[in-house]
mmCIF file of N, CA and C in Angstrom:
data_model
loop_
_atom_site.group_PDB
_atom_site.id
_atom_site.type_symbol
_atom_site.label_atom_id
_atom_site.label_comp_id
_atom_site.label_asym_id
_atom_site.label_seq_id
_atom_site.Cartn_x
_atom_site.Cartn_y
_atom_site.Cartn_z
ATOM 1 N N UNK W 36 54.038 -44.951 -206.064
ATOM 2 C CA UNK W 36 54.435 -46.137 -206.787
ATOM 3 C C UNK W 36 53.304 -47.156 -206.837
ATOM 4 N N UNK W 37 52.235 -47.396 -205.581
ATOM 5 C CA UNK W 37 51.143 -48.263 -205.847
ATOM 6 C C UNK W 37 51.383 -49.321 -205.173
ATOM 7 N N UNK W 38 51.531 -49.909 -206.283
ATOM 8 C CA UNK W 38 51.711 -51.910 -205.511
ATOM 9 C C UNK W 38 52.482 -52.842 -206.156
ATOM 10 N N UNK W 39 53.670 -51.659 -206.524
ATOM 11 C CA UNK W 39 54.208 -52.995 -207.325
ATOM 12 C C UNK W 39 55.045 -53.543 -206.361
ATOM 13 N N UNK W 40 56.002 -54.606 -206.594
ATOM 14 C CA UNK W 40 57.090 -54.987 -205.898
ATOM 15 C C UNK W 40 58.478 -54.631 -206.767
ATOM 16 N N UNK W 41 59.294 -53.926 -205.402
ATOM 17 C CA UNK W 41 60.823 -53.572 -205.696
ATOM 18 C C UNK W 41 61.563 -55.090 -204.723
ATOM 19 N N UNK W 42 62.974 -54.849 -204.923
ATOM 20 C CA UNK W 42 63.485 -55.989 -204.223
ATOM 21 C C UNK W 42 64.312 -54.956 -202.943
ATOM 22 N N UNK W 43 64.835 -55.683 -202.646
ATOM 23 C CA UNK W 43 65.543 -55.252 -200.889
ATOM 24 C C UNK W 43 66.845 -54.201 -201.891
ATOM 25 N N UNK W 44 67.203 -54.559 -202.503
ATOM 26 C CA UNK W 44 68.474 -53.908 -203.106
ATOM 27 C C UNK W 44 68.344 -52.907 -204.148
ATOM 28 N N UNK W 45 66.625 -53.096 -204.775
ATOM 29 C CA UNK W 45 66.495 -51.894 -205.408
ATOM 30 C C UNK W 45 65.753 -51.028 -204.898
ATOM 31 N N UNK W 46 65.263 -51.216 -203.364
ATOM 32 C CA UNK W 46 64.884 -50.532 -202.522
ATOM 33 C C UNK W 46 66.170 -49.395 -201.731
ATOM 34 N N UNK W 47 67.236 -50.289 -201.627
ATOM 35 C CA UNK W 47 68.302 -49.101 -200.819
ATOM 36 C C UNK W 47 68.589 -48.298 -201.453
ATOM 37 N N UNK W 48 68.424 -47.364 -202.539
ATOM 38 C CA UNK W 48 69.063 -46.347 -203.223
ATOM 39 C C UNK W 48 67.443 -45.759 -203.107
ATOM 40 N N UNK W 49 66.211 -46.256 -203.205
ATOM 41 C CA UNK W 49 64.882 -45.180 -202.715
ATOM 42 C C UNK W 49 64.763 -44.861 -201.670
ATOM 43 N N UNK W 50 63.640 -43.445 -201.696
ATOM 44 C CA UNK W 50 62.867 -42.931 -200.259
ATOM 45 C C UNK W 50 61.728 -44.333 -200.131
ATOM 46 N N UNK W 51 61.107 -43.801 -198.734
ATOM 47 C CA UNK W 51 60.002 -44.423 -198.531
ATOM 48 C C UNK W 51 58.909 -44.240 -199.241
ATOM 49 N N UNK W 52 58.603 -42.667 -199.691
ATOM 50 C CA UNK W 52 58.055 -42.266 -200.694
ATOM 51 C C UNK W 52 57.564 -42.927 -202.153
ATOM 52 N N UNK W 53 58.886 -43.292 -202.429
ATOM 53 C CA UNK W 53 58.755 -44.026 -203.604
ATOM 54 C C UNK W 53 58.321 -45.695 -203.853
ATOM 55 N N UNK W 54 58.361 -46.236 -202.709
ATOM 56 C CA UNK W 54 57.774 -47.417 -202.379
ATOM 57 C C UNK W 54 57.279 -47.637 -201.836
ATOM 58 N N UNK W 55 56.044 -46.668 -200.732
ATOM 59 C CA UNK W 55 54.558 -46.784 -199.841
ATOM 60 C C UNK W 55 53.651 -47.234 -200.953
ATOM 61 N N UNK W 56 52.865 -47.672 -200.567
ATOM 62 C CA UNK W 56 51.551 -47.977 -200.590
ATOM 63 C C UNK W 56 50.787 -46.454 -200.884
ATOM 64 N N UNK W 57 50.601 -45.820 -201.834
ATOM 65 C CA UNK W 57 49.847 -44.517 -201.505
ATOM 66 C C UNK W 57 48.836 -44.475 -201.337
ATOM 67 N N UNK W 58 48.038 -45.505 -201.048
ATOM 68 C CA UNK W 58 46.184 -45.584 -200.963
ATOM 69 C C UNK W 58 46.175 -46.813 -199.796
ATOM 70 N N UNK W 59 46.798 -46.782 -198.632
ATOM 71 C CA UNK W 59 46.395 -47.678 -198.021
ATOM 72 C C UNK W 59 44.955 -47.766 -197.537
ATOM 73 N N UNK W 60 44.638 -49.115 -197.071
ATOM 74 C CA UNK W 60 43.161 -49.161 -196.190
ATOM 75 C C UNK W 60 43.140 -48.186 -194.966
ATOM 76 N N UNK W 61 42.090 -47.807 -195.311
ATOM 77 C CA UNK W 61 41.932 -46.581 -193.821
ATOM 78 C C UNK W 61 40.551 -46.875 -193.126
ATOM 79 N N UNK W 62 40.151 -46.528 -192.276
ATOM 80 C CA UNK W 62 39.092 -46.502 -191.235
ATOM 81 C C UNK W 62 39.309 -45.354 -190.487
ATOM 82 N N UNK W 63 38.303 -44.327 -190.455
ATOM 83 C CA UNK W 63 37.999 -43.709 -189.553
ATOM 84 C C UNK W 63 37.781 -43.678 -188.196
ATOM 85 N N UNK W 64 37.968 -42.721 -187.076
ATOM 86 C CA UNK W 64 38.536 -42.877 -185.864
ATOM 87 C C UNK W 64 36.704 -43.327 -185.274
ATOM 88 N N UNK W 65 35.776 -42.951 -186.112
ATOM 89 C CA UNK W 65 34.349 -43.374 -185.710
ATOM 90 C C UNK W 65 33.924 -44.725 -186.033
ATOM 91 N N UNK W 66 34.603 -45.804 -186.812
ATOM 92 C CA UNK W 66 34.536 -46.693 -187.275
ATOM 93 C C UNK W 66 34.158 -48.039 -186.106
ATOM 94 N N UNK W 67 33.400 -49.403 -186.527
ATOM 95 C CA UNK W 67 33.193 -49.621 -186.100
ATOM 96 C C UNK W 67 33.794 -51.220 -185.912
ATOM 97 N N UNK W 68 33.803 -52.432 -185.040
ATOM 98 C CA UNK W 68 34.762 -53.345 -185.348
ATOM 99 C C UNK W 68 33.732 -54.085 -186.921
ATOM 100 N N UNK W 69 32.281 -54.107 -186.585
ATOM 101 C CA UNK W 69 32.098 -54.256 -187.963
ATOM 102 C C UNK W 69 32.446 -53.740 -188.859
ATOM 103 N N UNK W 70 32.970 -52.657 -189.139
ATOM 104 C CA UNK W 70 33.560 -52.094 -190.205
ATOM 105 C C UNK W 70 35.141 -52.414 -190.841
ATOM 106 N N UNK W 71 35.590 -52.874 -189.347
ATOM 107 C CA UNK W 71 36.865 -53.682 -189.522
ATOM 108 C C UNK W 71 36.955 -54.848 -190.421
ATOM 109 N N UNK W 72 36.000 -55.641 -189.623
ATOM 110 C CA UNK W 72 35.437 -57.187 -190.304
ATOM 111 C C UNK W 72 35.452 -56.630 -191.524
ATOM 112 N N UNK W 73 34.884 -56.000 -192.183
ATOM 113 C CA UNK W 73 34.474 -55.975 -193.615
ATOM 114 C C UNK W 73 35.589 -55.878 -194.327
ATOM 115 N N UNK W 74 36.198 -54.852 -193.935
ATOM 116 C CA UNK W 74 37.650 -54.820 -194.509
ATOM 117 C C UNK W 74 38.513 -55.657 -194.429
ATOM 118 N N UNK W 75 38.490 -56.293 -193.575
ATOM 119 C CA UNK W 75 39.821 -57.606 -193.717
ATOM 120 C C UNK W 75 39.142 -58.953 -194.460
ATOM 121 N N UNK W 76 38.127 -59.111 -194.371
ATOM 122 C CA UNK W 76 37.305 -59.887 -195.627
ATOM 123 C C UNK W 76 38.286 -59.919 -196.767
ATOM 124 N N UNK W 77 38.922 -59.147 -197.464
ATOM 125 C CA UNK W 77 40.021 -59.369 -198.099
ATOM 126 C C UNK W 77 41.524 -60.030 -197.344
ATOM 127 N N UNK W 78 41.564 -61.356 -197.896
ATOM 128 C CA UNK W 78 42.787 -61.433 -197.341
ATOM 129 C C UNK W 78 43.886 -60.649 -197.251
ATOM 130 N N UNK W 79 44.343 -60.090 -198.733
ATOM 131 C CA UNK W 79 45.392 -59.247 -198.992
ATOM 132 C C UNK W 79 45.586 -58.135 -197.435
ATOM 133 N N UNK W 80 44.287 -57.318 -196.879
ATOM 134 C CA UNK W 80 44.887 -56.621 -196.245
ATOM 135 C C UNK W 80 44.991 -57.415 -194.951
ATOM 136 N N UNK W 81 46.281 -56.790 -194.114
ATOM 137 C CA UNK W 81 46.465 -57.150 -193.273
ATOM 138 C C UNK W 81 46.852 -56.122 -191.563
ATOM 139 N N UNK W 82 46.430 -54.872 -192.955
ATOM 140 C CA UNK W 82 46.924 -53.910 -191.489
ATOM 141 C C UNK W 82 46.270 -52.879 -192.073
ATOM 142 N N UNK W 83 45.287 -52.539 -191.160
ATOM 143 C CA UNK W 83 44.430 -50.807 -191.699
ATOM 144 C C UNK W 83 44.437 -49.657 -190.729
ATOM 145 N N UNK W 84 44.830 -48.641 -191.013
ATOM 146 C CA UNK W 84 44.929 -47.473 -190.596
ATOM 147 C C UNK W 84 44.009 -46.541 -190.042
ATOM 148 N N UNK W 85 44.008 -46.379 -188.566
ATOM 149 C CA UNK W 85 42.980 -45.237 -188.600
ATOM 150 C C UNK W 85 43.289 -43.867 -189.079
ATOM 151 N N UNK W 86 42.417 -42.828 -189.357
ATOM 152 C CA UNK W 86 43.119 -41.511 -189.462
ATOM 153 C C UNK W 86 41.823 -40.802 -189.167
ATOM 154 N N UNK W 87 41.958 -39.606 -188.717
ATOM 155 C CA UNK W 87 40.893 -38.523 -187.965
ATOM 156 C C UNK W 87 41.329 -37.317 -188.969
ATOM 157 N N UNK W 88 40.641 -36.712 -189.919
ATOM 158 C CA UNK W 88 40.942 -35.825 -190.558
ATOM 159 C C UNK W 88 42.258 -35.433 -191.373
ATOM 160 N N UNK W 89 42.531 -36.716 -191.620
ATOM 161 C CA UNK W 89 43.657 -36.587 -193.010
ATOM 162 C C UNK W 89 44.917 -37.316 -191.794
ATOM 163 N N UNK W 90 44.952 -37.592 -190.638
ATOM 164 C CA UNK W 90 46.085 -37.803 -189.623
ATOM 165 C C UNK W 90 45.725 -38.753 -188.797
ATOM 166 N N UNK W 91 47.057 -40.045 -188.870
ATOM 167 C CA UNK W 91 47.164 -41.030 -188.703
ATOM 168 C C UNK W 91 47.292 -40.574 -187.159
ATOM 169 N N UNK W 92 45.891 -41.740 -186.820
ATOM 170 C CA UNK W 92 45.670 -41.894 -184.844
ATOM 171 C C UNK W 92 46.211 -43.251 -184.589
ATOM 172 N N UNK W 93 46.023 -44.619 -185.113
ATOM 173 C CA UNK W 93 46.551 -45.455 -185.303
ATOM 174 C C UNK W 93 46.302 -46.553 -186.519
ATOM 175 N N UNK W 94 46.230 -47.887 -185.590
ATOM 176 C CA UNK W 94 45.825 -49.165 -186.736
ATOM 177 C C UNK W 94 45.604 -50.473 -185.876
ATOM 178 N N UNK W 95 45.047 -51.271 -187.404
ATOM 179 C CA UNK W 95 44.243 -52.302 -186.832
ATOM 180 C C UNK W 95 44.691 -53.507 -187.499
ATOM 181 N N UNK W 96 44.714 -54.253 -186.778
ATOM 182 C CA UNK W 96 45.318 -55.817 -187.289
ATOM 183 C C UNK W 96 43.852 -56.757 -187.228
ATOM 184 N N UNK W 97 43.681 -58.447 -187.954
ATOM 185 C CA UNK W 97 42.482 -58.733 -187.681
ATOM 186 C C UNK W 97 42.694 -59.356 -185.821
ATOM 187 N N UNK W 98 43.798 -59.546 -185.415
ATOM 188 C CA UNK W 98 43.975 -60.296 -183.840
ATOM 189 C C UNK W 98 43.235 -59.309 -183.014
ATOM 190 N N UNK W 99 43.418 -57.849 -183.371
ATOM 191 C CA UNK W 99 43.342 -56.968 -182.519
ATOM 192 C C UNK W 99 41.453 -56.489 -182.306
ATOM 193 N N UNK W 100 40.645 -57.752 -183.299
ATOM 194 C CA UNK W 100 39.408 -57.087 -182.710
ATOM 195 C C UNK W 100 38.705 -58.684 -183.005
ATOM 196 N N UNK W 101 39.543 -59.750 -182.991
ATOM 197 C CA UNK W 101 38.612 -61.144 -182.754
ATOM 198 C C UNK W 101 38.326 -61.045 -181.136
ATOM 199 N N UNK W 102 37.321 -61.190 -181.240
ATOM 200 C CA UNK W 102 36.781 -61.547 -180.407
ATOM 201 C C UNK W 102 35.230 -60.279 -179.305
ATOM 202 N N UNK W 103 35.661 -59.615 -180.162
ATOM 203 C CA UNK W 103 34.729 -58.025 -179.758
ATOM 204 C C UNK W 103 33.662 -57.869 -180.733
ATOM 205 N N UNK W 104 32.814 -57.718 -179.786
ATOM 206 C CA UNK W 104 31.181 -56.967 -180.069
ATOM 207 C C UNK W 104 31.460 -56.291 -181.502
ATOM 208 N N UNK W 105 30.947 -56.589 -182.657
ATOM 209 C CA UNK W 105 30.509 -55.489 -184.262
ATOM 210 C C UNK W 105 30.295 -54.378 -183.706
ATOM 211 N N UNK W 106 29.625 -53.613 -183.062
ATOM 212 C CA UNK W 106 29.070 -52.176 -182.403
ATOM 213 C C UNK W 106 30.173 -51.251 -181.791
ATOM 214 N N UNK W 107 31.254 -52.013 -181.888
ATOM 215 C CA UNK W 107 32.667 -51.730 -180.394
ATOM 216 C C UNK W 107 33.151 -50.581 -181.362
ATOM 217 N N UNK W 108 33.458 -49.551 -180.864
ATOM 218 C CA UNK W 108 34.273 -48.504 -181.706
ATOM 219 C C UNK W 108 35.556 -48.912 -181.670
ATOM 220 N N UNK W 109 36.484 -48.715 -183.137
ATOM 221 C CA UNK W 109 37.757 -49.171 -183.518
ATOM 222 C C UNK W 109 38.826 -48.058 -182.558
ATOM 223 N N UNK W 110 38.315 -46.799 -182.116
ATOM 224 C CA UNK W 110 38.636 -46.052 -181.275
ATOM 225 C C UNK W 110 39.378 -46.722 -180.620
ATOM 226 N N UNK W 111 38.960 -47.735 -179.420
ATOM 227 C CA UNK W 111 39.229 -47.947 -178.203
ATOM 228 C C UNK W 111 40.228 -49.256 -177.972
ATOM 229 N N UNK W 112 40.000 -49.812 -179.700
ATOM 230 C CA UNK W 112 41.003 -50.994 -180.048
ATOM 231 C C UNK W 112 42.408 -50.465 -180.712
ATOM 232 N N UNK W 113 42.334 -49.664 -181.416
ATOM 233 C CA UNK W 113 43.038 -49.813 -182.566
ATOM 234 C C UNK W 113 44.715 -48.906 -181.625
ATOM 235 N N UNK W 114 46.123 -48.982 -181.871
ATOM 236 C CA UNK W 114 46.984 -48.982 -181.386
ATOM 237 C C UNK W 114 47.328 -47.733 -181.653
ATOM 238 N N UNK W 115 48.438 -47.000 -180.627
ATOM 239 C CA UNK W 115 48.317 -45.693 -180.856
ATOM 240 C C UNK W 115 49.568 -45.155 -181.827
ATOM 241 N N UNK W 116 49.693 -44.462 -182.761
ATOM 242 C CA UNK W 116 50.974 -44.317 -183.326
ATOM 243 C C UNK W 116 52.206 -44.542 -182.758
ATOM 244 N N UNK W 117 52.953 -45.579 -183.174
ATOM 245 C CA UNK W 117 54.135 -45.670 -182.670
ATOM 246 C C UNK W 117 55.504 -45.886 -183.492
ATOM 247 N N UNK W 118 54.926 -46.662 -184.619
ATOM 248 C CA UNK W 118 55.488 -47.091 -185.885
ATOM 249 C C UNK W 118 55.767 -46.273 -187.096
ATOM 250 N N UNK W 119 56.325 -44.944 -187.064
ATOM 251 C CA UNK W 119 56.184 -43.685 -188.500
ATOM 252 C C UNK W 119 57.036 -43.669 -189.160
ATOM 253 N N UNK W 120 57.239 -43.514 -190.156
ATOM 254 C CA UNK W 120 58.619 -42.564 -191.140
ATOM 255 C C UNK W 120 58.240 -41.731 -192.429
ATOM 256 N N UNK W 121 58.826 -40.793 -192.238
ATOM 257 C CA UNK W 121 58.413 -39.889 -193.046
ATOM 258 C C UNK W 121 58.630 -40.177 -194.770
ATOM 259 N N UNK W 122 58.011 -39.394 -195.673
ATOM 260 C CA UNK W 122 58.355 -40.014 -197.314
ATOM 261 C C UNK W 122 59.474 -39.829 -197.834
ATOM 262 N N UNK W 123 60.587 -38.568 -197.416
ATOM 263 C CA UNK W 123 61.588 -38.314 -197.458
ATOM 264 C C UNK W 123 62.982 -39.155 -197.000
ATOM 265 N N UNK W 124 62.442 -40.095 -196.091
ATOM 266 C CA UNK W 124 63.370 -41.195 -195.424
ATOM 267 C C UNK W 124 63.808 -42.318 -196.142
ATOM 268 N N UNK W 125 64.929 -42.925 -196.603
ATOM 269 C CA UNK W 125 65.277 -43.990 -196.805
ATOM 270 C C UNK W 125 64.782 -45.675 -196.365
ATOM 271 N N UNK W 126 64.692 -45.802 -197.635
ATOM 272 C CA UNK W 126 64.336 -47.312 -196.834
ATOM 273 C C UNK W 126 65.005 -48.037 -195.772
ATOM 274 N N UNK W 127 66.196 -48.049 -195.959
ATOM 275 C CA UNK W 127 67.477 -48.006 -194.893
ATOM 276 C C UNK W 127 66.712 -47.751 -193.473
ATOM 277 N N UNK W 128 66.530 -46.275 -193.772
ATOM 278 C CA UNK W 128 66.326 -45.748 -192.338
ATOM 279 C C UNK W 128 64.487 -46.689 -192.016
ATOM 280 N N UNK W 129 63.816 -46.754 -192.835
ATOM 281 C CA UNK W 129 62.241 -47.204 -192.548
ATOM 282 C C UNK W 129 62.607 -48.517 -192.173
ATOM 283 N N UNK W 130 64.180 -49.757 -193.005
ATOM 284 C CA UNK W 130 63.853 -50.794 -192.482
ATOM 285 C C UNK W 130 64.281 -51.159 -190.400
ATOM 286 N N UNK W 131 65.531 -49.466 -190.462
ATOM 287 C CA UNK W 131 65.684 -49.746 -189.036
ATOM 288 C C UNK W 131 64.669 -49.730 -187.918
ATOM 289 N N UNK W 132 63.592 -49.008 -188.610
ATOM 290 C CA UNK W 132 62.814 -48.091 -187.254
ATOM 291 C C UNK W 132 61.149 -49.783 -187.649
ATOM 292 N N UNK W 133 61.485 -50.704 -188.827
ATOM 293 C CA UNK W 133 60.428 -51.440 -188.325
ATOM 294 C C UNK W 133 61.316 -52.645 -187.944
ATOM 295 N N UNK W 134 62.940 -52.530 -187.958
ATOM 296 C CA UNK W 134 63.354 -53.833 -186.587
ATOM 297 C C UNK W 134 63.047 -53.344 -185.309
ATOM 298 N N UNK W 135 62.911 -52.005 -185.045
ATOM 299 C CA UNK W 135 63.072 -51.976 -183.437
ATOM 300 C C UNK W 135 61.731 -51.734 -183.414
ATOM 301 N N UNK W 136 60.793 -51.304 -184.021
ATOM 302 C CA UNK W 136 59.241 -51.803 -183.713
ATOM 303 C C UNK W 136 59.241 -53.550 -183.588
ATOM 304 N N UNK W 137 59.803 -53.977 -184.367
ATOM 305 C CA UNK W 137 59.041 -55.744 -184.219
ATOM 306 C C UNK W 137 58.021 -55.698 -185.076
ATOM 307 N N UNK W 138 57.718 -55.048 -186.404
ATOM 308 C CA UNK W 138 56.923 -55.183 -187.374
ATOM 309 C C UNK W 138 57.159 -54.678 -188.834
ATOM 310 N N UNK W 139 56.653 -54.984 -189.800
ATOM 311 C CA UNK W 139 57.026 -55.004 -191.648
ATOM 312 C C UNK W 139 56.187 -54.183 -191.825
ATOM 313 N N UNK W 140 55.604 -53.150 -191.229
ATOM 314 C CA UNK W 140 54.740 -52.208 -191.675
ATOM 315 C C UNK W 140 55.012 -50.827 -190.864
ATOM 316 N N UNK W 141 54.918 -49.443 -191.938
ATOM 317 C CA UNK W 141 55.251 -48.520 -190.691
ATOM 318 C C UNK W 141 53.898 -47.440 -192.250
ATOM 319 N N UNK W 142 53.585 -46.759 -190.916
ATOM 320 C CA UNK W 142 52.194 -45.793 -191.272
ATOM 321 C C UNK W 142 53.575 -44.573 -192.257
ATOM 322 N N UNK W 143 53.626 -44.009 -193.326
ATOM 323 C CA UNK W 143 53.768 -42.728 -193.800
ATOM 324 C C UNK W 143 53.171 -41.256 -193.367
ATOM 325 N N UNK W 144 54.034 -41.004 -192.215
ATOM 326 C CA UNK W 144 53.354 -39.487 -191.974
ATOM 327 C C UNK W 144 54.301 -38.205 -192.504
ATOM 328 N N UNK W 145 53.761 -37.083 -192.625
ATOM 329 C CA UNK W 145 54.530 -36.086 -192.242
ATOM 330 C C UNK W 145 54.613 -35.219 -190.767
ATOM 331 N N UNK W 146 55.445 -34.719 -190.227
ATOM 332 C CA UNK W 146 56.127 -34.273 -189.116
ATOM 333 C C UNK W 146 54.348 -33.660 -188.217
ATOM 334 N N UNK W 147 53.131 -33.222 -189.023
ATOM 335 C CA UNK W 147 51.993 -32.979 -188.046
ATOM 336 C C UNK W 147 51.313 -34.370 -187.915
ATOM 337 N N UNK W 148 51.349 -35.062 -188.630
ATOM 338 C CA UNK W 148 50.524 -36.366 -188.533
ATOM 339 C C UNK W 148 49.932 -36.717 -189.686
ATOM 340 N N UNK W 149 49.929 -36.089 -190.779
ATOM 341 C CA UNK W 149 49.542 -36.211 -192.089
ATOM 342 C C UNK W 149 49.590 -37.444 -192.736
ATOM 343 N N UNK W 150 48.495 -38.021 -193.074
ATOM 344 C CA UNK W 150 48.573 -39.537 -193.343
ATOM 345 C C UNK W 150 49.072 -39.603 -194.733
ATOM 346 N N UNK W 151 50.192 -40.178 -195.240
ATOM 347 C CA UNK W 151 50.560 -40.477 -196.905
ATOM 348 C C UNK W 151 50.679 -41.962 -197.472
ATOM 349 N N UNK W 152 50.550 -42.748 -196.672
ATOM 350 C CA UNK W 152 50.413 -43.938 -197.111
ATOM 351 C C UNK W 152 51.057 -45.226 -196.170
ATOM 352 N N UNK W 153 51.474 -46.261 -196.644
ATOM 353 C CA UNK W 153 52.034 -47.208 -195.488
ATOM 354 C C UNK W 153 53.290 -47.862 -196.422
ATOM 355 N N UNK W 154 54.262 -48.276 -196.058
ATOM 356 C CA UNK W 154 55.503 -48.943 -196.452
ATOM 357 C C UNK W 154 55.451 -50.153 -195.604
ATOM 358 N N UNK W 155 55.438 -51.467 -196.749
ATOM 359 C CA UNK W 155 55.715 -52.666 -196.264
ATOM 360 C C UNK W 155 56.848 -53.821 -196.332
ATOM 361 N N UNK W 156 57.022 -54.475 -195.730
ATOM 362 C CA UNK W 156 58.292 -55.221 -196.529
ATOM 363 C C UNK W 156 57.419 -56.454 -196.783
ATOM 364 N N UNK W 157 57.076 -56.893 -197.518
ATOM 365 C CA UNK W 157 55.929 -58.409 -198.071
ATOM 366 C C UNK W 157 56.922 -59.598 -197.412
ATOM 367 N N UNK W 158 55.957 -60.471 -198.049
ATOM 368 C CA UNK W 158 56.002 -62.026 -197.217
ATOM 369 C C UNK W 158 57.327 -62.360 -198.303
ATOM 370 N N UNK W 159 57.453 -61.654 -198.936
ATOM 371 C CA UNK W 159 58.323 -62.589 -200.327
ATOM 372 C C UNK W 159 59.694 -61.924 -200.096
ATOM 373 N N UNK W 160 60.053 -60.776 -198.791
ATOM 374 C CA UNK W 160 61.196 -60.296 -198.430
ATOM 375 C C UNK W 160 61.303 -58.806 -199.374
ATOM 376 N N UNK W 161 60.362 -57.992 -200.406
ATOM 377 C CA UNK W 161 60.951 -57.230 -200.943
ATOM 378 C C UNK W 161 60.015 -56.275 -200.558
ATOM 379 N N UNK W 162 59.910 -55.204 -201.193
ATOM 380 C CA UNK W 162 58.888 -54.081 -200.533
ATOM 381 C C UNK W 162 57.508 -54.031 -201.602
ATOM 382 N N UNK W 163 56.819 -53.610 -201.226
ATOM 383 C CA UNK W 163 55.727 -53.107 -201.484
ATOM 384 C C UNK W 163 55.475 -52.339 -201.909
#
C-alpha cells in the first residue's frame, strides 16, 4: 500500500499487509551510529530497522544512540526483536500486540524472520 493513510475503521476489515509500510528505513546489522544520524536527518523517520540478510535483528529510535561515539556499531544499540506481526494478521490483532508492547510501530515479519515492512499507527490516530 506505501504511505498512504487509512483511518482506524477502514483499517479493521484489513491485514497488516495491506497497510505496512513496504519499504521501510533499514540499516544493516554492520551499520554504524553515523549511519543512523544520517538517516534520521529526516524528520519523518522515526524508527529504522535493522535486518542481516533479508531478516529483521532489530531497530533504532533517534533516543537510542544520542549520545554515542559515530564509529559505535548499531549492532550493540539497536533492540532485539520483540515487537512482530505477520502480513496475514489483522490490524485488530497488530493493534493488540503494539498495546502490550507500549509502542505504534511493529516490524512485518514472516514466521523465519523475513523482513516485509513495518505497520504504524501515525500521530493523526490512523495507520500508515
Amino acid at each position: 500500500m506505501g504511505t498512504s493513510h487509512v483511518t482506524l475503521d477502514e483499517a479493521a476489515v484489513m491485514t497488516v499487509g495491506e497497510v505496512m509500510i513496504s519499504r521501510p528505513k533499514t540499516l544493516p546489522a554492520t551499520a554504524t551510529v553515523a549511519d543512523a544520524r544520517r538517516l534520521f536527518e529526516n524528520q519523518s523517520v522515526r524508527t529504522a530497522l535493522v535486518a542481516e540478510d533479508g531478516r529483521y535483528t532489530g531497530e533504532l529510535t533517534r533516543a537510542d544512540i544520542e549520545g554515542l561515539d559515530d564509529a559505535a556499531p548499531i549492532s550493540a544499540v539497536a533492540s532485539t526483536p520483540t515487537g512482530t506481526v505477520a502480513k496475514d494478521a489483522t490490524v485488530a490483532a497488530a493493534m493488540e500486540r503494539m498495546d502490550a508492547a507500549g509502542t505504534d510501530r511493529l516490524a512485518v515479519v514472516d514466521a523465519d524472520g523475513t523482513l516485509h515492512g513495518l505497520v504504524c499507527l501515525s500521530r493523526s490516530g490512523g495507520y500508515l
